[in-house]
Each structure stands twice: as C-alpha cells, then as structure tokens.
Amino acid sequence: MKKTLVAAMVAVTAVALAGCSSGPAESAVSTAAPTGTIQFQSWTPTQETFDQISAGFTKENPKAKVTGTLSPFEDYQTALQTQLRSGGGPDVFVVQPGAMLNQYRQYIEPVDAYEAAFDGKEWESAYNAGPLKRSQVGGKTYGLPVGYGVAGFLWVNKTILKQQGIAVPKTYAELKAAAAKLHDAGIAPIAFGGKDTWQDVDYFLATAAAIDAKATYAALDGSGKWTDPSIVSAFEKWKALFADGLTQEGAAGAATYTDTYDLFTKGKAAFFANGSWNLDMYKNSLPLVSGYDIDAIPLPVDGVAGGAPVIGDVTGIVVVNKNSKNKSAAFQLARYMSRGAGAQTLTDAALDFPVTKNGPTPQGLPEQASTARASIESLIADHLAGYRQVPSASVNTALGDALVGVISSGLSPADAAKRVQEAADNS
C-alpha cells in the first residue's frame, strides 16, 4: 500500500463523519452537471493537494461543493468502517486494490452504468488494462483508479558508491560485498523499514516472483500453496537479506517514514528500499538529495540473473458510496480525479505513473529526478511481474506477521510458509 503521504496527512475541514450528503435519491443515472455538497474521505492525498482538487472541481462545476476529511490510514479505516456499517459515510472514498477493495465492496456502487452514460460503451479504452482491472471484480467496475506505482527495487546513491570505490551491484554477491565495505566505512547499506509489514511484503513478493512468478501469483490468488518449495526458498532469501548484513543495524524495528527515509536522503545509506512513490523526495527533500546521483536498480537476488522484477499497483481506487444520495455528482468527482484535471493535480503532487493511455506526466519535475524516473519506467515496461496488493486481508496480515517473525523472532522459513498457508486455508 502506498505510505508515502501518511506522515503528511492531518485532519482537515470539518465534516460530519456520519451520514452522506443531503439531496434527492437518484433512481437512474443522471448526466447533469453536479450540484450540492460532495463529501470525500481518505488517507490520501495531502491537504494541500486535496484543496487544489476541490477548488479545480468546483471551478468546473460551480454549483457543486467538495468537502473532505483526511486522516492517517489506520484512523481512516476505523472511522470508515463505523460509518458504512451504519448506512452512512462519505459520498466518495478511497480504497486500495486487493484486500481493501474486497473488504468494502459491499458498500460500493459499481460505476459501469455511469461510465457508459457519460462516455459511451467504449469508455474502458481510455485506461491502461492493468490499472483498470484492479478496480474490477466479477465483471463489475467498483471505482476508478488513480496513480500507479511499483515496488521491489532499490534506490541507489551512486555518488556514495563512487566515493567508496564500489561499482553498482548487479548480483547478490556483489551487493553483499558492497554492504560489508559500506559497514566498514560507517555507512548503512540498504536502508530498510522492516517494522512496516507493507514494506516487507513488497520486497518478499518481488523476491518470490524472481524465483517463480507463476507459483507466487498462484499462492496469491488461492490456486497455489504458500508452502510451494519456491516460496519457502523466498522466505529463506528474505531471512538472508538481514542475516547477511545487507541492511542497516536495527532494520527489523525501523520505520520507512521517517527512520530509513532520513538515512537515505541525508546521505547516510547507499541504498533505500522503497517504491516509486519515493520520487516525491525530489519535492519534499530536494535540498538534501539534489547533490547526489541517484538511480533505481533491480533488487539483486541470490541465484537469479537480472535480479528481482518489480511489482506494481494503483495508488488507490476512488469509489462511490452505494448509500450516497448524490451518486452522479460523486461519480463525476471520481472521474475528475482519475482522468480529468484532478489526475494532473495528483500526478504533479505524487509523481505517480498514469493509469490512462496518454495519461498525465508530472509538470515541473525537478531535473535531478529524471534519471531515476526513466529507470523506473524501464522497469515497468520490461521487468514487471504483476500486482502487489495481496487479495485476502487475512493472508496479507499473516504474511506480514510471518515476515517480521523470520527476521526478528527466529521463525523458520518453512514454518513461516505454513502459517501463511493456514491463513489462506481459513480465509
């Protein structure tokens, strides 16, 4: 899941946390210009970006008003569950693909009829197939995707490596040797936020896909087993990543934001484990990183030529509450954020990759970011294994817990695999 913006999120404009916008119930799809108040709720984007989206939407639709509540991810989930279960909630909210979409699907209004009414039967052709598919279940489209990001690769500070006489590693052995030399110089090798299970899952799945992508995605969709020998091997390589000293000291208890982010942006680590959304460091921390030559490279995996592939997913899916009394207006806000002018606003803020064909690219991207962004684009084009969000919430939790157990409490790779399979069997 995308955590880049979590630290920046704050509670914002006062909105009633329960109940949807007032207005007449809609019995059929209306393509009239939106009117009334549209309540939005999410953990993302930042307040500043949301204000720009709200102002832009209202400028295009002067009879509509968008109000919003943004809060940290866990708080958002807690409040949202309570509201939706009582039949209330915001008109528009955001979910992640996979487990979170499945968890909230019963409260979401499918948008296929709205899309057809506004854009015709060929509306899907505007989207890249992968991102749109992550919004669909059982032939229905439950929302519109925003932003696309990938994970499972390494950010590398080539300036630090050059200063230490180290070549950019292409193999696990080279990475291991580089890490030893960096430790001796008092520099952290891979800054890794092992405390964050979402981060652990990203890099484990990339490693597993490097070994056997087919077995990995079979386990994810339930047609395969987490105890498959290739996946047990991935747990073993996951353990070695920490046991072999490839990460900073105390990595198992470190958070990505701000522990390891700070290590990397301040030049105290040569590598950083984080997704493509970390491009925002060229906005949020440009004075710190502007003097470094930074790039993105595949994660070296022992015994795998070319390293790990990347895994990708949409940043979020903007959905309409099925109990909203202003569904057409709510849909139009979702559409504005996914492929209208709001998509450009989101792209400029998060430096995400587009979900639509010929979609927006960041305006005003700092020159220093161009090398890394081009490398990530190449990874997406040539080295993408598949999606990154685990479909089952219980399996996702079990996998995260198992990965933490392997690196912090001596859980064996074989037993870790068994625990995840038990969760899959019971889900």
Short mmCIF file of C-alpha atoms in Angstrom, two decimals:
data_model
loop_
_atom_site.label_atom_id
_atom_site.label_comp_id
_atom_site.label_asym_id
_atom_site.label_seq_id
_atom_site.Cartn_x
_atom_site.Cartn_y
_atom_site.Cartn_z
CA MET A 1 0.00 0.00 0.00
CA LYS A 2 1.25 3.49 -0.58
CA LYS A 3 2.51 5.09 2.65
CA THR A 4 4.49 7.96 1.23
CA LEU A 5 1.98 10.61 2.18
CA VAL A 6 0.85 9.21 5.52
CA ALA A 7 3.25 11.28 7.59
CA ALA A 8 1.95 14.46 5.97
CA MET A 9 -1.72 13.76 6.46
CA VAL A 10 -3.69 15.72 9.01
CA ALA A 11 -7.31 16.04 9.94
CA VAL A 12 -8.86 18.75 7.81
CA THR A 13 -12.04 20.59 7.06
CA ALA A 14 -14.83 19.92 9.48
CA VAL A 15 -17.29 17.45 8.04
CA ALA A 16 -19.84 15.27 9.72
CA LEU A 17 -18.26 11.83 9.98
CA ALA A 18 -21.57 10.06 9.74
CA GLY A 19 -24.22 10.38 7.09
CA CYS A 20 -23.99 11.18 3.39
CA SER A 21 -24.66 14.42 1.61
CA SER A 22 -28.19 15.62 1.57
CA GLY A 23 -30.13 15.64 -1.67
CA PRO A 24 -32.73 13.68 -3.57
CA ALA A 25 -32.10 9.97 -4.10
CA GLU A 26 -31.23 9.05 -7.67
CA SER A 27 -33.17 6.21 -9.25
CA ALA A 28 -31.36 6.39 -12.61
CA VAL A 29 -28.03 7.65 -13.92
CA SER A 30 -28.06 11.41 -14.35
CA THR A 31 -25.54 13.12 -16.59
CA ALA A 32 -26.49 16.57 -15.35
CA ALA A 33 -23.75 18.83 -14.04
CA PRO A 34 -23.06 18.06 -10.36
CA THR A 35 -24.79 20.10 -7.69
CA GLY A 36 -24.82 20.12 -3.92
CA THR A 37 -22.20 19.01 -1.45
CA ILE A 38 -19.98 16.01 -2.13
CA GLN A 39 -18.30 14.54 0.90
CA PHE A 40 -14.87 12.97 0.34
CA GLN A 41 -12.90 10.87 2.80
CA SER A 42 -9.48 9.21 2.53
CA TRP A 43 -5.95 8.92 3.88
CA THR A 44 -4.53 10.44 0.71
CA PRO A 45 -3.63 12.89 -0.86
CA THR A 46 -2.18 15.63 1.31
CA GLN A 47 -4.36 18.50 2.45
CA GLU A 48 -2.71 20.89 0.00
CA THR A 49 -3.34 18.58 -2.95
CA PHE A 50 -6.91 17.88 -1.88
CA ASP A 51 -7.60 21.61 -1.66
CA GLN A 52 -6.36 22.01 -5.23
CA ILE A 53 -8.61 19.18 -6.41
CA SER A 54 -11.61 20.59 -4.57
CA ALA A 55 -11.03 24.08 -5.99
CA GLY A 56 -10.48 22.75 -9.51
CA PHE A 57 -13.62 20.62 -9.45
CA THR A 58 -15.71 23.49 -8.14
CA LYS A 59 -14.31 25.83 -10.79
CA GLU A 60 -15.53 23.40 -13.46
CA ASN A 61 -18.79 22.78 -11.60
CA PRO A 62 -19.75 25.97 -9.73
CA LYS A 63 -22.98 24.52 -8.33
CA ALA A 64 -21.10 21.75 -6.52
CA LYS A 65 -19.03 21.90 -3.35
CA VAL A 66 -16.48 19.30 -2.23
CA THR A 67 -15.69 18.88 1.44
CA GLY A 68 -13.18 16.39 2.77
CA THR A 69 -11.78 14.56 5.74
CA LEU A 70 -8.23 13.23 5.51
CA SER A 71 -6.70 11.20 8.31
CA PRO A 72 -3.91 8.67 8.87
CA PHE A 73 -4.61 5.32 7.23
CA GLU A 74 -5.49 3.36 10.37
CA ASP A 75 -7.74 6.11 11.72
CA TYR A 76 -9.40 6.45 8.34
CA GLN A 77 -10.19 2.74 8.19
CA THR A 78 -11.65 2.70 11.69
CA ALA A 79 -13.92 5.69 11.07
CA LEU A 80 -14.97 4.50 7.62
CA GLN A 81 -15.99 1.04 8.83
CA THR A 82 -18.16 2.52 11.56
CA GLN A 83 -19.89 4.92 9.18
CA LEU A 84 -20.53 2.45 6.38
CA ARG A 85 -21.87 -0.24 8.68
CA SER A 86 -24.45 2.20 9.97
CA GLY A 87 -25.57 3.07 6.43
CA GLY A 88 -23.80 6.42 6.36
CA GLY A 89 -20.36 7.53 5.31
CA PRO A 90 -18.95 9.92 2.72
CA ASP A 91 -20.20 10.14 -0.86
CA VAL A 92 -16.74 9.36 -2.19
CA PHE A 93 -13.94 7.45 -0.52
CA VAL A 94 -10.73 5.70 -1.49
CA VAL A 95 -9.70 2.06 -1.15
CA GLN A 96 -6.61 0.11 -2.10
CA PRO A 97 -6.89 -2.70 -4.62
CA GLY A 98 -6.97 -6.28 -3.41
CA ALA A 99 -7.89 -6.94 0.21
CA MET A 100 -9.25 -3.47 0.99
CA LEU A 101 -11.44 -3.34 -2.12
CA ASN A 102 -12.84 -6.76 -1.27
CA GLN A 103 -13.44 -5.69 2.32
CA TYR A 104 -15.52 -2.64 1.36
CA ARG A 105 -17.05 -3.88 -1.90
CA GLN A 106 -20.49 -4.43 -0.31
CA TYR A 107 -20.70 -0.67 0.38
CA ILE A 108 -19.61 0.46 -3.09
CA GLU A 109 -21.75 1.49 -6.05
CA PRO A 110 -20.44 -0.04 -9.32
CA VAL A 111 -19.75 2.69 -11.85
CA ASP A 112 -20.17 0.85 -15.17
CA ALA A 113 -23.60 2.38 -15.86
CA TYR A 114 -22.32 5.86 -15.00
CA GLU A 115 -19.30 5.44 -17.26
CA ALA A 116 -21.46 4.24 -20.16
CA ALA A 117 -23.85 7.15 -19.68
CA PHE A 118 -21.08 9.74 -19.64
CA ASP A 119 -18.52 8.28 -22.04
CA GLY A 120 -20.20 5.54 -24.07
CA LYS A 121 -19.74 1.78 -24.22
CA GLU A 122 -16.05 2.06 -25.13
CA TRP A 123 -15.13 4.02 -22.00
CA GLU A 124 -12.70 1.34 -20.81
CA SER A 125 -10.43 2.02 -23.78
CA ALA A 126 -9.25 5.22 -22.10
CA TYR A 127 -7.47 3.18 -19.42
CA ASN A 128 -4.41 1.02 -19.35
CA ALA A 129 -5.72 -2.51 -18.87
CA GLY A 130 -3.73 -3.38 -15.75
CA PRO A 131 -4.77 -0.44 -13.54
CA LEU A 132 -8.43 -0.66 -14.54
CA LYS A 133 -8.53 -4.41 -13.89
CA ARG A 134 -7.51 -3.76 -10.29
CA SER A 135 -10.77 -1.84 -9.88
CA GLN A 136 -12.93 -4.67 -11.23
CA VAL A 137 -14.37 -7.77 -9.59
CA GLY A 138 -16.75 -10.25 -11.16
CA GLY A 139 -17.28 -8.19 -14.29
CA LYS A 140 -18.16 -5.01 -12.39
CA THR A 141 -16.12 -1.84 -12.04
CA TYR A 142 -16.22 -0.73 -8.42
CA GLY A 143 -14.32 2.51 -8.79
CA LEU A 144 -11.78 4.44 -10.83
CA PRO A 145 -8.03 4.05 -10.33
CA VAL A 146 -5.70 6.90 -9.50
CA GLY A 147 -1.95 6.78 -9.87
CA TYR A 148 0.27 3.77 -10.49
CA GLY A 149 3.40 2.81 -8.60
CA VAL A 150 5.85 -0.07 -8.40
CA ALA A 151 7.97 -1.54 -5.64
CA GLY A 152 10.57 -4.24 -5.04
CA PHE A 153 13.59 -2.40 -6.50
CA LEU A 154 16.38 -0.47 -4.81
CA TRP A 155 17.13 3.21 -4.86
CA VAL A 156 20.90 3.66 -5.12
CA ASN A 157 23.07 6.66 -4.33
CA LYS A 158 25.76 6.29 -6.97
CA THR A 159 27.68 9.22 -5.53
CA ILE A 160 28.27 7.40 -2.24
CA LEU A 161 29.24 4.19 -4.03
CA LYS A 162 31.73 6.06 -6.23
CA GLN A 163 33.25 7.74 -3.18
CA GLN A 164 33.78 4.30 -1.64
CA GLY A 165 35.15 2.76 -4.82
CA ILE A 166 32.13 0.45 -5.20
CA ALA A 167 30.50 -0.45 -8.51
CA VAL A 168 26.71 -0.57 -8.70
CA PRO A 169 25.96 -4.19 -7.78
CA LYS A 170 24.23 -6.45 -10.28
CA THR A 171 24.41 -9.72 -8.34
CA TYR A 172 23.71 -10.76 -4.76
CA ALA A 173 27.39 -11.49 -4.19
CA GLU A 174 28.31 -8.00 -5.36
CA LEU A 175 25.63 -6.46 -3.14
CA LYS A 176 26.88 -8.46 -0.16
CA ALA A 177 30.47 -7.35 -0.76
CA ALA A 178 29.35 -3.75 -1.16
CA ALA A 179 27.40 -3.92 2.09
CA ALA A 180 30.44 -5.16 4.01
CA LYS A 181 32.58 -2.34 2.65
CA LEU A 182 29.91 0.24 3.44
CA HIS A 183 29.54 -1.03 7.01
CA ASP A 184 33.32 -0.66 7.45
CA ALA A 185 33.05 2.95 6.26
CA GLY A 186 30.24 3.70 8.73
CA ILE A 187 27.63 3.92 6.00
CA ALA A 188 24.40 1.92 6.07
CA PRO A 189 23.96 -0.31 3.02
CA ILE A 190 20.22 -0.82 2.37
CA ALA A 191 18.05 1.47 4.50
CA PHE A 192 15.13 -0.86 5.15
CA GLY A 193 11.96 -0.18 7.19
CA GLY A 194 11.37 -3.74 8.40
CA LYS A 195 8.87 -2.58 11.01
CA ASP A 196 6.43 -1.78 8.21
CA THR A 197 4.82 -5.01 7.08
CA TRP A 198 3.67 -3.42 3.81
CA GLN A 199 7.33 -2.82 3.01
CA ASP A 200 8.26 -6.37 3.99
CA VAL A 201 5.50 -7.80 1.79
CA ASP A 202 6.64 -5.72 -1.21
CA TYR A 203 10.21 -6.97 -1.13
CA PHE A 204 9.29 -10.52 -0.28
CA LEU A 205 6.83 -10.75 -3.17
CA ALA A 206 9.40 -9.29 -5.57
CA THR A 207 11.92 -11.87 -4.37
CA ALA A 208 9.41 -14.69 -4.66
CA ALA A 209 8.44 -13.57 -8.17
CA ALA A 210 12.11 -13.58 -9.14
CA ILE A 211 12.33 -17.24 -8.14
CA ASP A 212 8.97 -18.39 -9.52
CA ALA A 213 6.40 -15.77 -10.51
CA LYS A 214 3.83 -18.37 -11.51
CA ALA A 215 3.91 -20.08 -8.11
CA THR A 216 3.85 -16.72 -6.32
CA TYR A 217 0.74 -15.43 -8.05
CA ALA A 218 -0.94 -18.83 -7.75
CA ALA A 219 -0.47 -18.60 -3.98
CA LEU A 220 -1.79 -15.04 -4.02
CA ASP A 221 -4.97 -15.93 -5.90
CA GLY A 222 -5.55 -19.13 -3.92
CA SER A 223 -4.91 -21.60 -6.71
CA GLY A 224 -1.46 -22.47 -5.35
CA LYS A 225 0.18 -23.05 -1.99
CA TRP A 226 2.35 -20.79 0.13
CA THR A 227 4.27 -23.91 1.08
CA ASP A 228 5.47 -24.38 -2.51
CA PRO A 229 9.25 -25.03 -2.40
CA SER A 230 9.96 -21.88 -4.42
CA ILE A 231 8.09 -19.72 -1.92
CA VAL A 232 9.83 -21.38 1.03
CA SER A 233 13.07 -20.52 -0.80
CA ALA A 234 11.89 -16.91 -0.99
CA PHE A 235 11.42 -16.89 2.79
CA GLU A 236 14.98 -18.19 3.12
CA LYS A 237 16.35 -15.43 0.90
CA TRP A 238 14.26 -12.90 2.82
CA LYS A 239 15.95 -14.04 6.04
CA ALA A 240 19.40 -13.84 4.42
CA LEU A 241 18.83 -10.23 3.37
CA PHE A 242 19.03 -9.26 7.03
CA ALA A 243 21.27 -12.04 8.34
CA ASP A 244 23.93 -11.29 5.71
CA GLY A 245 24.16 -7.67 6.85
CA LEU A 246 22.71 -6.09 3.73
CA THR A 247 20.56 -3.68 5.75
CA GLN A 248 21.29 -1.13 8.45
CA GLU A 249 21.59 -2.17 12.08
CA GLY A 250 18.15 -2.49 13.69
CA ALA A 251 16.36 -2.68 10.35
CA ALA A 252 13.71 -5.06 11.73
CA GLY A 253 12.50 -2.33 14.09
CA ALA A 254 12.86 0.65 11.78
CA ALA A 255 10.02 2.52 10.08
CA THR A 256 10.24 3.64 6.48
CA TYR A 257 9.00 7.09 7.44
CA THR A 258 10.95 8.69 8.75
CA ASP A 259 13.75 6.40 10.00
CA THR A 260 15.06 4.93 6.76
CA TYR A 261 13.85 7.76 4.53
CA ASP A 262 16.01 10.12 6.57
CA LEU A 263 19.02 7.80 6.39
CA PHE A 264 18.90 7.82 2.61
CA THR A 265 18.03 11.45 1.95
CA LYS A 266 20.73 12.60 4.36
CA GLY A 267 23.38 10.50 2.63
CA LYS A 268 23.83 8.04 5.49
CA ALA A 269 22.74 5.00 3.44
CA ALA A 270 23.83 3.93 -0.03
CA PHE A 271 20.60 2.10 -0.90
CA PHE A 272 16.95 2.54 0.03
CA ALA A 273 14.12 0.02 -0.08
CA ASN A 274 11.03 1.93 -1.13
CA GLY A 275 8.65 2.18 -4.06
CA SER A 276 8.39 4.56 -7.00
CA TRP A 277 6.40 6.98 -4.85
CA ASN A 278 9.72 7.87 -3.25
CA LEU A 279 10.18 10.15 -6.27
CA ASP A 280 8.47 12.71 -4.09
CA MET A 281 11.77 13.16 -2.24
CA TYR A 282 12.69 15.38 -5.20
CA LYS A 283 9.97 17.72 -3.99
CA ASN A 284 9.91 17.17 -0.23
CA SER A 285 13.67 16.80 0.30
CA LEU A 286 15.24 18.32 -2.80
CA PRO A 287 17.85 20.36 -0.88
CA LEU A 288 19.11 17.12 0.68
CA VAL A 289 19.24 14.92 -2.41
CA SER A 290 19.94 17.40 -5.22
CA GLY A 291 23.71 16.92 -4.95
CA TYR A 292 23.58 13.15 -5.36
CA ASP A 293 23.45 10.96 -8.43
CA ILE A 294 20.51 8.68 -7.55
CA ASP A 295 19.08 5.89 -9.65
CA ALA A 296 16.80 2.84 -9.39
CA ILE A 297 18.06 -0.72 -9.92
CA PRO A 298 16.59 -4.23 -9.62
CA LEU A 299 16.99 -5.88 -6.22
CA PRO A 300 19.77 -8.49 -6.59
CA VAL A 301 18.56 -11.96 -5.60
CA ASP A 302 20.92 -14.84 -4.92
CA GLY A 303 20.90 -17.26 -7.83
CA VAL A 304 18.64 -15.14 -10.05
CA ALA A 305 20.12 -13.49 -13.12
CA GLY A 306 19.00 -9.90 -13.54
CA GLY A 307 17.63 -9.59 -10.02
CA ALA A 308 14.02 -9.29 -8.88
CA PRO A 309 11.22 -7.94 -11.05
CA VAL A 310 9.11 -5.06 -9.81
CA ILE A 311 5.53 -5.46 -8.63
CA GLY A 312 3.00 -2.73 -9.22
CA ASP A 313 -0.44 -1.47 -8.35
CA VAL A 314 -2.64 1.55 -8.43
CA THR A 315 -2.21 4.02 -5.62
CA GLY A 316 -5.91 3.96 -4.86
CA ILE A 317 -9.38 3.40 -6.24
CA VAL A 318 -11.84 6.27 -5.89
CA VAL A 319 -15.27 4.80 -5.19
CA VAL A 320 -18.88 5.94 -4.74
CA ASN A 321 -20.81 5.04 -1.60
CA LYS A 322 -23.85 2.98 -2.61
CA ASN A 323 -25.85 4.84 0.06
CA SER A 324 -24.92 8.28 -1.24
CA LYS A 325 -27.88 10.47 -2.16
CA ASN A 326 -25.78 12.31 -4.72
CA LYS A 327 -24.25 9.45 -6.71
CA SER A 328 -23.96 11.13 -10.08
CA ALA A 329 -22.07 14.06 -8.59
CA ALA A 330 -19.94 11.63 -6.56
CA PHE A 331 -19.10 9.69 -9.70
CA GLN A 332 -18.12 12.87 -11.51
CA LEU A 333 -15.67 13.71 -8.73
CA ALA A 334 -14.15 10.23 -9.01
CA ARG A 335 -13.91 10.65 -12.77
CA TYR A 336 -12.30 14.08 -12.36
CA MET A 337 -9.63 12.59 -10.08
CA SER A 338 -8.98 9.53 -12.24
CA ARG A 339 -8.78 11.04 -15.73
CA GLY A 340 -9.86 14.66 -15.52
CA ALA A 341 -7.85 17.68 -14.50
CA GLY A 342 -7.64 16.25 -10.99
CA ALA A 343 -5.46 13.43 -12.32
CA GLN A 344 -2.86 16.01 -13.35
CA THR A 345 -3.00 17.57 -9.89
CA LEU A 346 -2.42 14.18 -8.26
CA THR A 347 0.39 13.33 -10.66
CA ASP A 348 2.16 16.61 -10.04
CA ALA A 349 1.96 16.03 -6.28
CA ALA A 350 2.89 12.34 -6.03
CA LEU A 351 4.90 11.90 -9.25
CA ASP A 352 2.93 8.74 -9.94
CA PHE A 353 2.69 6.97 -13.28
CA PRO A 354 -0.52 7.29 -15.33
CA VAL A 355 -3.45 4.85 -15.22
CA THR A 356 -4.83 6.06 -18.54
CA LYS A 357 -3.46 5.84 -22.06
CA ASN A 358 -1.66 9.06 -22.89
CA GLY A 359 -2.17 9.99 -19.26
CA PRO A 360 -0.57 12.91 -17.48
CA THR A 361 3.10 13.13 -16.62
CA PRO A 362 4.41 15.36 -13.84
CA GLN A 363 4.71 19.03 -14.68
CA GLY A 364 7.70 20.78 -13.22
CA LEU A 365 9.54 17.57 -12.32
CA PRO A 366 12.99 18.54 -10.98
CA GLU A 367 15.79 17.69 -13.38
CA GLN A 368 17.52 15.63 -10.70
CA ALA A 369 14.64 13.13 -10.79
CA SER A 370 14.85 12.39 -14.50
CA THR A 371 17.39 9.54 -14.33
CA ALA A 372 15.57 7.57 -11.65
CA ARG A 373 12.16 8.11 -13.21
CA ALA A 374 13.42 6.90 -16.59
CA SER A 375 14.88 3.79 -14.94
CA ILE A 376 11.58 3.07 -13.18
CA GLU A 377 9.72 3.48 -16.46
CA SER A 378 12.04 0.88 -17.97
CA LEU A 379 11.43 -1.49 -15.06
CA ILE A 380 7.68 -1.14 -15.54
CA ALA A 381 7.99 -1.77 -19.27
CA ASP A 382 10.45 -4.67 -19.15
CA HIS A 383 10.58 -6.11 -15.65
CA LEU A 384 7.05 -6.09 -14.18
CA ALA A 385 5.89 -9.34 -12.58
CA GLY A 386 2.32 -8.36 -11.60
CA TYR A 387 0.26 -6.73 -8.88
CA ARG A 388 1.50 -6.01 -5.34
CA GLN A 389 -1.60 -5.93 -3.12
CA VAL A 390 -2.47 -9.27 -1.50
CA PRO A 391 -6.12 -10.08 -2.34
CA SER A 392 -7.04 -11.53 1.07
CA ALA A 393 -6.88 -9.31 4.15
CA SER A 394 -6.25 -12.26 6.49
CA VAL A 395 -3.50 -13.66 4.25
CA ASN A 396 -1.92 -10.22 3.97
CA THR A 397 -1.83 -9.93 7.76
CA ALA A 398 -0.45 -13.44 8.18
CA LEU A 399 2.23 -12.83 5.55
CA GLY A 400 3.34 -9.57 7.14
CA ASP A 401 3.48 -11.18 10.59
CA ALA A 402 5.40 -14.16 9.24
CA LEU A 403 7.99 -11.95 7.54
CA VAL A 404 8.54 -9.98 10.73
CA GLY A 405 8.81 -13.26 12.66
CA VAL A 406 11.50 -14.57 10.34
CA ILE A 407 13.76 -11.55 10.84
CA SER A 408 13.04 -10.73 14.47
CA SER A 409 11.97 -13.82 16.44
CA GLY A 410 13.66 -16.77 14.79
CA LEU A 411 10.64 -18.13 12.92
CA SER A 412 11.93 -20.62 10.35
CA PRO A 413 11.17 -20.03 6.66
CA ALA A 414 9.31 -23.34 6.46
CA ASP A 415 7.14 -22.53 9.47
CA ALA A 416 6.52 -19.02 8.12
CA ALA A 417 5.20 -20.51 4.90
CA LYS A 418 2.97 -22.91 6.85
CA ARG A 419 1.46 -20.07 8.87
CA VAL A 420 0.57 -18.11 5.76
CA GLN A 421 -0.94 -21.21 4.17
CA GLU A 422 -3.05 -21.81 7.30
CA ALA A 423 -4.43 -18.27 6.95
CA ALA A 424 -5.16 -18.94 3.27
CA ASP A 425 -6.94 -22.20 4.13
CA ASN A 426 -9.13 -20.39 6.65
CA SER A 427 -9.88 -17.28 4.58
#
